[in-house]
Amino acid sequence: MRTQLRAHPLGDSAITIAFGAERSPELLRQIHSTARALEAAKIPHVEDIVPAYLAVTVFYDSLHASYEEMASILLERCDRSQQSASPESLVKDHRIPVRYDGVDLEWVCSSTGLSTEEIAARHSARIYTVDLLGFVPGFAYLSELDVSLQLPRRAQPRPRVARGSVAIAAAQTAVYPLDTPGGWHIIGSTATVMFDPTRDPPALLSPGDRVSFERVK
């Protein structure tokens, strides 16, 4: 899929490359592929690459590269990535063990009409894609959740959700990487460390990665 790319400045040291105006799985895959290609290219003076649902934002050292020259390089690289194969070797597969013991599990059962066994089976049967990272460091939005488990977020967010909590909301699932407020429905927990500032990279998951959950007792 080829898209019409547009570059926009974001402050004085970042450039947003817009890929489109309407979200779709195909567009997101293209954005992930382009972000991986930019990472692999090791473009001088680029400091960070952040994919989103409709764009890729690139942060760069504005003391050593102008907006005009960086925008030109990025547009050319992004266009080239749409014509070539994605570096799939950079996509990682993760298997995360989960205990389905969440505090919202009973409520999710009553709301969906499913048993705890059915919820665990359906949640762990899918291979999810990391759409993007956001909210707090290491928080990965994973899609696409089984339609039978899709519920709106809690009307009243909790002031604290423990790290390692496995949760669902709307069409996505996630693992809370830190103790933080949260409005998703907690259905389980994992001992997997999702974010560690001493690790390189600190976040376990990256956009475009694939994630599956394994039920453990």
mmCIF file with all atom_site columns, N, CA and C in Angstrom, residues 11-59:
data_model
loop_
_atom_site.group_PDB
_atom_site.id
_atom_site.type_symbol
_atom_site.label_atom_id
_atom_site.label_alt_id
_atom_site.label_comp_id
_atom_site.label_asym_id
_atom_site.label_entity_id
_atom_site.label_seq_id
_atom_site.pdbx_PDB_ins_code
_atom_site.Cartn_x
_atom_site.Cartn_y
_atom_site.Cartn_z
_atom_site.occupancy
_atom_site.B_iso_or_equiv
_atom_site.pdbx_formal_charge
_atom_site.auth_seq_id
_atom_site.auth_comp_id
_atom_site.auth_asym_id
_atom_site.auth_atom_id
_atom_site.pdbx_PDB_model_num
ATOM 1   N N  . GLY A 1 11 ? 7.344  21.353 17.089 1.00 0.00 ? 11 GLY A N  1
ATOM 2   C CA . GLY A 1 11 ? 8.322  22.098 17.860 1.00 0.00 ? 11 GLY A CA 1
ATOM 3   C C  . GLY A 1 11 ? 9.542  22.402 17.002 1.00 0.00 ? 11 GLY A C  1
ATOM 4   N N  . ASP A 1 12 ? 10.704 22.562 17.650 1.00 0.00 ? 12 ASP A N  1
ATOM 5   C CA . ASP A 1 12 ? 11.908 22.918 16.899 1.00 0.00 ? 12 ASP A CA 1
ATOM 6   C C  . ASP A 1 12 ? 12.872 21.748 16.729 1.00 0.00 ? 12 ASP A C  1
ATOM 7   N N  . SER A 1 13 ? 12.477 20.545 17.180 1.00 0.00 ? 13 SER A N  1
ATOM 8   C CA . SER A 1 13 ? 13.405 19.423 17.063 1.00 0.00 ? 13 SER A CA 1
ATOM 9   C C  . SER A 1 13 ? 12.694 18.099 16.789 1.00 0.00 ? 13 SER A C  1
ATOM 10  N N  . ALA A 1 14 ? 11.541 18.171 16.139 1.00 0.00 ? 14 ALA A N  1
ATOM 11  C CA . ALA A 1 14 ? 10.824 16.946 15.782 1.00 0.00 ? 14 ALA A CA 1
ATOM 12  C C  . ALA A 1 14 ? 10.030 17.180 14.502 1.00 0.00 ? 14 ALA A C  1
ATOM 13  N N  . ILE A 1 15 ? 9.828  16.110 13.764 1.00 0.00 ? 15 ILE A N  1
ATOM 14  C CA . ILE A 1 15 ? 9.079  16.149 12.507 1.00 0.00 ? 15 ILE A CA 1
ATOM 15  C C  . ILE A 1 15 ? 8.063  15.017 12.534 1.00 0.00 ? 15 ILE A C  1
ATOM 16  N N  . THR A 1 16 ? 6.829  15.340 12.219 1.00 0.00 ? 16 THR A N  1
ATOM 17  C CA . THR A 1 16 ? 5.785  14.336 12.103 1.00 0.00 ? 16 THR A CA 1
ATOM 18  C C  . THR A 1 16 ? 5.539  14.043 10.630 1.00 0.00 ? 16 THR A C  1
ATOM 19  N N  . ILE A 1 17 ? 5.664  12.780 10.253 1.00 0.00 ? 17 ILE A N  1
ATOM 20  C CA . ILE A 1 17 ? 5.367  12.337 8.894  1.00 0.00 ? 17 ILE A CA 1
ATOM 21  C C  . ILE A 1 17 ? 3.962  11.730 8.915  1.00 0.00 ? 17 ILE A C  1
ATOM 22  N N  . ALA A 1 18 ? 3.006  12.419 8.298  1.00 0.00 ? 18 ALA A N  1
ATOM 23  C CA . ALA A 1 18 ? 1.620  11.962 8.282  1.00 0.00 ? 18 ALA A CA 1
ATOM 24  C C  . ALA A 1 18 ? 1.408  10.989 7.128  1.00 0.00 ? 18 ALA A C  1
ATOM 25  N N  . PHE A 1 19 ? 0.792  9.857  7.436  1.00 0.00 ? 19 PHE A N  1
ATOM 26  C CA . PHE A 1 19 ? 0.551  8.817  6.436  1.00 0.00 ? 19 PHE A CA 1
ATOM 27  C C  . PHE A 1 19 ? -0.890 8.807  5.937  1.00 0.00 ? 19 PHE A C  1
ATOM 28  N N  . GLY A 1 20 ? -1.811 9.357  6.695  1.00 0.00 ? 20 GLY A N  1
ATOM 29  C CA . GLY A 1 20 ? -3.206 9.331  6.293  1.00 0.00 ? 20 GLY A CA 1
ATOM 30  C C  . GLY A 1 20 ? -4.076 9.991  7.336  1.00 0.00 ? 20 GLY A C  1
ATOM 31  N N  . ALA A 1 21 ? -5.389 9.993  7.084  1.00 0.00 ? 21 ALA A N  1
ATOM 32  C CA . ALA A 1 21 ? -6.326 10.656 7.984  1.00 0.00 ? 21 ALA A CA 1
ATOM 33  C C  . ALA A 1 21 ? -7.327 9.693  8.600  1.00 0.00 ? 21 ALA A C  1
ATOM 34  N N  . GLU A 1 22 ? -7.265 8.427  8.215  1.00 0.00 ? 22 GLU A N  1
ATOM 35  C CA . GLU A 1 22 ? -8.227 7.447  8.708  1.00 0.00 ? 22 GLU A CA 1
ATOM 36  C C  . GLU A 1 22 ? -7.505 6.184  9.156  1.00 0.00 ? 22 GLU A C  1
ATOM 37  N N  . ARG A 1 23 ? -7.769 5.777  10.401 1.00 0.00 ? 23 ARG A N  1
ATOM 38  C CA . ARG A 1 23 ? -7.103 4.606  10.950 1.00 0.00 ? 23 ARG A CA 1
ATOM 39  C C  . ARG A 1 23 ? -7.542 3.328  10.256 1.00 0.00 ? 23 ARG A C  1
ATOM 40  N N  . SER A 1 24 ? -6.587 2.423  10.084 1.00 0.00 ? 24 SER A N  1
ATOM 41  C CA . SER A 1 24 ? -6.888 1.102  9.555  1.00 0.00 ? 24 SER A CA 1
ATOM 42  C C  . SER A 1 24 ? -5.737 0.172  9.920  1.00 0.00 ? 24 SER A C  1
ATOM 43  N N  . PRO A 1 25 ? -5.993 -1.125 10.022 1.00 0.00 ? 25 PRO A N  1
ATOM 44  C CA . PRO A 1 25 ? -4.905 -2.072 10.297 1.00 0.00 ? 25 PRO A CA 1
ATOM 45  C C  . PRO A 1 25 ? -3.816 -2.027 9.237  1.00 0.00 ? 25 PRO A C  1
ATOM 46  N N  . GLU A 1 26 ? -4.207 -1.851 7.977  1.00 0.00 ? 26 GLU A N  1
ATOM 47  C CA . GLU A 1 26 ? -3.228 -1.808 6.888  1.00 0.00 ? 26 GLU A CA 1
ATOM 48  C C  . GLU A 1 26 ? -2.315 -0.587 7.019  1.00 0.00 ? 26 GLU A C  1
ATOM 49  N N  . LEU A 1 27 ? -2.907 0.565  7.335  1.00 0.00 ? 27 LEU A N  1
ATOM 50  C CA . LEU A 1 27 ? -2.099 1.773  7.498  1.00 0.00 ? 27 LEU A CA 1
ATOM 51  C C  . LEU A 1 27 ? -1.156 1.637  8.685  1.00 0.00 ? 27 LEU A C  1
ATOM 52  N N  . LEU A 1 28 ? -1.640 1.058  9.769  1.00 0.00 ? 28 LEU A N  1
ATOM 53  C CA . LEU A 1 28 ? -0.797 0.892  10.949 1.00 0.00 ? 28 LEU A CA 1
ATOM 54  C C  . LEU A 1 28 ? 0.366  -0.040 10.666 1.00 0.00 ? 28 LEU A C  1
ATOM 55  N N  . ARG A 1 29 ? 0.117  -1.104 9.907  1.00 0.00 ? 29 ARG A N  1
ATOM 56  C CA . ARG A 1 29 ? 1.220  -2.000 9.534  1.00 0.00 ? 29 ARG A CA 1
ATOM 57  C C  . ARG A 1 29 ? 2.261  -1.259 8.707  1.00 0.00 ? 29 ARG A C  1
ATOM 58  N N  . GLN A 1 30 ? 1.815  -0.380 7.822  1.00 0.00 ? 30 GLN A N  1
ATOM 59  C CA . GLN A 1 30 ? 2.755  0.395  7.015  1.00 0.00 ? 30 GLN A CA 1
ATOM 60  C C  . GLN A 1 30 ? 3.570  1.346  7.888  1.00 0.00 ? 30 GLN A C  1
ATOM 61  N N  . ILE A 1 31 ? 2.918  1.946  8.862  1.00 0.00 ? 31 ILE A N  1
ATOM 62  C CA . ILE A 1 31 ? 3.612  2.855  9.775  1.00 0.00 ? 31 ILE A CA 1
ATOM 63  C C  . ILE A 1 31 ? 4.644  2.092  10.607 1.00 0.00 ? 31 ILE A C  1
ATOM 64  N N  . HIS A 1 32 ? 4.263  0.926  11.115 1.00 0.00 ? 32 HIS A N  1
ATOM 65  C CA . HIS A 1 32 ? 5.219  0.115  11.866 1.00 0.00 ? 32 HIS A CA 1
ATOM 66  C C  . HIS A 1 32 ? 6.411  -0.287 10.992 1.00 0.00 ? 32 HIS A C  1
ATOM 67  N N  . SER A 1 33 ? 6.117  -0.691 9.764  1.00 0.00 ? 33 SER A N  1
ATOM 68  C CA . SER A 1 33 ? 7.177  -1.096 8.845  1.00 0.00 ? 33 SER A CA 1
ATOM 69  C C  . SER A 1 33 ? 8.125  0.067  8.578  1.00 0.00 ? 33 SER A C  1
ATOM 70  N N  . THR A 1 34 ? 7.564  1.246  8.363  1.00 0.00 ? 34 THR A N  1
ATOM 71  C CA . THR A 1 34 ? 8.393  2.427  8.095  1.00 0.00 ? 34 THR A CA 1
ATOM 72  C C  . THR A 1 34 ? 9.234  2.791  9.306  1.00 0.00 ? 34 THR A C  1
ATOM 73  N N  . ALA A 1 35 ? 8.650  2.716  10.500 1.00 0.00 ? 35 ALA A N  1
ATOM 74  C CA . ALA A 1 35 ? 9.403  3.042  11.714 1.00 0.00 ? 35 ALA A CA 1
ATOM 75  C C  . ALA A 1 35 ? 10.573 2.090  11.890 1.00 0.00 ? 35 ALA A C  1
ATOM 76  N N  . ARG A 1 36 ? 10.349 0.791  11.610 1.00 0.00 ? 36 ARG A N  1
ATOM 77  C CA . ARG A 1 36 ? 11.450 -0.171 11.719 1.00 0.00 ? 36 ARG A CA 1
ATOM 78  C C  . ARG A 1 36 ? 12.533 0.119  10.680 1.00 0.00 ? 36 ARG A C  1
ATOM 79  N N  . ALA A 1 37 ? 12.103 0.509  9.463  1.00 0.00 ? 37 ALA A N  1
ATOM 80  C CA . ALA A 1 37 ? 13.075 0.834  8.425  1.00 0.00 ? 37 ALA A CA 1
ATOM 81  C C  . ALA A 1 37 ? 13.898 2.058  8.809  1.00 0.00 ? 37 ALA A C  1
ATOM 82  N N  . LEU A 1 38 ? 13.270 3.046  9.417  1.00 0.00 ? 38 LEU A N  1
ATOM 83  C CA . LEU A 1 38 ? 14.000 4.240  9.850  1.00 0.00 ? 38 LEU A CA 1
ATOM 84  C C  . LEU A 1 38 ? 14.983 3.888  10.963 1.00 0.00 ? 38 LEU A C  1
ATOM 85  N N  . GLU A 1 39 ? 14.563 3.023  11.868 1.00 0.00 ? 39 GLU A N  1
ATOM 86  C CA . GLU A 1 39 ? 15.481 2.580  12.928 1.00 0.00 ? 39 GLU A CA 1
ATOM 87  C C  . GLU A 1 39 ? 16.694 1.880  12.325 1.00 0.00 ? 39 GLU A C  1
ATOM 88  N N  . ALA A 1 40 ? 16.437 1.001  11.366 1.00 0.00 ? 40 ALA A N  1
ATOM 89  C CA . ALA A 1 40 ? 17.524 0.232  10.758 1.00 0.00 ? 40 ALA A CA 1
ATOM 90  C C  . ALA A 1 40 ? 18.467 1.110  9.948  1.00 0.00 ? 40 ALA A C  1
ATOM 91  N N  . ALA A 1 41 ? 17.945 2.247  9.437  1.00 0.00 ? 41 ALA A N  1
ATOM 92  C CA . ALA A 1 41 ? 18.752 3.127  8.577  1.00 0.00 ? 41 ALA A CA 1
ATOM 93  C C  . ALA A 1 41 ? 19.815 3.890  9.361  1.00 0.00 ? 41 ALA A C  1
ATOM 94  N N  . LYS A 1 42 ? 19.630 4.030  10.676 1.00 0.00 ? 42 LYS A N  1
ATOM 95  C CA . LYS A 1 42 ? 20.611 4.753  11.513 1.00 0.00 ? 42 LYS A CA 1
ATOM 96  C C  . LYS A 1 42 ? 20.921 6.135  10.930 1.00 0.00 ? 42 LYS A C  1
ATOM 97  N N  . ILE A 1 43 ? 19.891 6.906  10.692 1.00 0.00 ? 43 ILE A N  1
ATOM 98  C CA . ILE A 1 43 ? 20.058 8.236  10.090 1.00 0.00 ? 43 ILE A CA 1
ATOM 99  C C  . ILE A 1 43 ? 20.785 9.158  11.081 1.00 0.00 ? 43 ILE A C  1
ATOM 100 N N  . PRO A 1 44 ? 21.839 9.828  10.645 1.00 0.00 ? 44 PRO A N  1
ATOM 101 C CA . PRO A 1 44 ? 22.571 10.720 11.546 1.00 0.00 ? 44 PRO A CA 1
ATOM 102 C C  . PRO A 1 44 ? 21.672 11.791 12.157 1.00 0.00 ? 44 PRO A C  1
ATOM 103 N N  . HIS A 1 45 ? 21.895 12.066 13.426 1.00 0.00 ? 45 HIS A N  1
ATOM 104 C CA . HIS A 1 45 ? 21.232 13.110 14.199 1.00 0.00 ? 45 HIS A CA 1
ATOM 105 C C  . HIS A 1 45 ? 19.797 12.765 14.601 1.00 0.00 ? 45 HIS A C  1
ATOM 106 N N  . VAL A 1 46 ? 19.296 11.579 14.225 1.00 0.00 ? 46 VAL A N  1
ATOM 107 C CA . VAL A 1 46 ? 17.977 11.149 14.690 1.00 0.00 ? 46 VAL A CA 1
ATOM 108 C C  . VAL A 1 46 ? 18.111 10.590 16.102 1.00 0.00 ? 46 VAL A C  1
ATOM 109 N N  . GLU A 1 47 ? 17.268 11.071 17.012 1.00 0.00 ? 47 GLU A N  1
ATOM 110 C CA . GLU A 1 47 ? 17.370 10.683 18.414 1.00 0.00 ? 47 GLU A CA 1
ATOM 111 C C  . GLU A 1 47 ? 16.270 9.721  18.861 1.00 0.00 ? 47 GLU A C  1
ATOM 112 N N  . ASP A 1 48 ? 15.102 9.798  18.249 1.00 0.00 ? 48 ASP A N  1
ATOM 113 C CA . ASP A 1 48 ? 14.020 8.893  18.627 1.00 0.00 ? 48 ASP A CA 1
ATOM 114 C C  . ASP A 1 48 ? 12.995 8.824  17.495 1.00 0.00 ? 48 ASP A C  1
ATOM 115 N N  . ILE A 1 49 ? 12.336 7.681  17.378 1.00 0.00 ? 49 ILE A N  1
ATOM 116 C CA . ILE A 1 49 ? 11.324 7.454  16.348 1.00 0.00 ? 49 ILE A CA 1
ATOM 117 C C  . ILE A 1 49 ? 10.084 6.909  17.045 1.00 0.00 ? 49 ILE A C  1
ATOM 118 N N  . VAL A 1 50 ? 8.962  7.608  16.905 1.00 0.00 ? 50 VAL A N  1
ATOM 119 C CA . VAL A 1 50 ? 7.746  7.258  17.642 1.00 0.00 ? 50 VAL A CA 1
ATOM 120 C C  . VAL A 1 50 ? 6.584  7.059  16.676 1.00 0.00 ? 50 VAL A C  1
ATOM 121 N N  . PRO A 1 51 ? 6.186  5.816  16.424 1.00 0.00 ? 51 PRO A N  1
ATOM 122 C CA . PRO A 1 51 ? 5.030  5.577  15.555 1.00 0.00 ? 51 PRO A CA 1
ATOM 123 C C  . PRO A 1 51 ? 3.721  5.790  16.308 1.00 0.00 ? 51 PRO A C  1
ATOM 124 N N  . ALA A 1 52 ? 2.696  6.243  15.588 1.00 0.00 ? 52 ALA A N  1
ATOM 125 C CA . ALA A 1 52 ? 1.352  6.408  16.133 1.00 0.00 ? 52 ALA A CA 1
ATOM 126 C C  . ALA A 1 52 ? 0.371  5.808  15.130 1.00 0.00 ? 52 ALA A C  1
ATOM 127 N N  . TYR A 1 53 ? -0.923 6.043  15.336 1.00 0.00 ? 53 TYR A N  1
ATOM 128 C CA . TYR A 1 53 ? -1.917 5.410  14.462 1.00 0.00 ? 53 TYR A CA 1
ATOM 129 C C  . TYR A 1 53 ? -1.927 5.979  13.049 1.00 0.00 ? 53 TYR A C  1
ATOM 130 N N  . LEU A 1 54 ? -1.574 7.262  12.898 1.00 0.00 ? 54 LEU A N  1
ATOM 131 C CA . LEU A 1 54 ? -1.648 7.892  11.583 1.00 0.00 ? 54 LEU A CA 1
ATOM 132 C C  . LEU A 1 54 ? -0.326 8.496  11.127 1.00 0.00 ? 54 LEU A C  1
ATOM 133 N N  . ALA A 1 55 ? 0.700  8.402  11.937 1.00 0.00 ? 55 ALA A N  1
ATOM 134 C CA . ALA A 1 55 ? 1.937  9.120  11.623 1.00 0.00 ? 55 ALA A CA 1
ATOM 135 C C  . ALA A 1 55 ? 3.132  8.502  12.338 1.00 0.00 ? 55 ALA A C  1
ATOM 136 N N  . VAL A 1 56 ? 4.301  8.928  11.911 1.00 0.00 ? 56 VAL A N  1
ATOM 137 C CA . VAL A 1 56 ? 5.555  8.641  12.608 1.00 0.00 ? 56 VAL A CA 1
ATOM 138 C C  . VAL A 1 56 ? 6.182  9.983  12.968 1.00 0.00 ? 56 VAL A C  1
ATOM 139 N N  . THR A 1 57 ? 6.551  10.153 14.224 1.00 0.00 ? 57 THR A N  1
ATOM 140 C CA . THR A 1 57 ? 7.239  11.372 14.647 1.00 0.00 ? 57 THR A CA 1
ATOM 141 C C  . THR A 1 57 ? 8.696  11.050 14.918 1.00 0.00 ? 57 THR A C  1
ATOM 142 N N  . VAL A 1 58 ? 9.569  11.863 14.354 1.00 0.00 ? 58 VAL A N  1
ATOM 143 C CA . VAL A 1 58 ? 11.008 11.657 14.485 1.00 0.00 ? 58 VAL A CA 1
ATOM 144 C C  . VAL A 1 58 ? 11.607 12.850 15.229 1.00 0.00 ? 58 VAL A C  1
ATOM 145 N N  . PHE A 1 59 ? 12.277 12.569 16.332 1.00 0.00 ? 59 PHE A N  1
ATOM 146 C CA . PHE A 1 59 ? 12.971 13.600 17.098 1.00 0.00 ? 59 PHE A CA 1
ATOM 147 C C  . PHE A 1 59 ? 14.437 13.609 16.665 1.00 0.00 ? 59 PHE A C  1
#
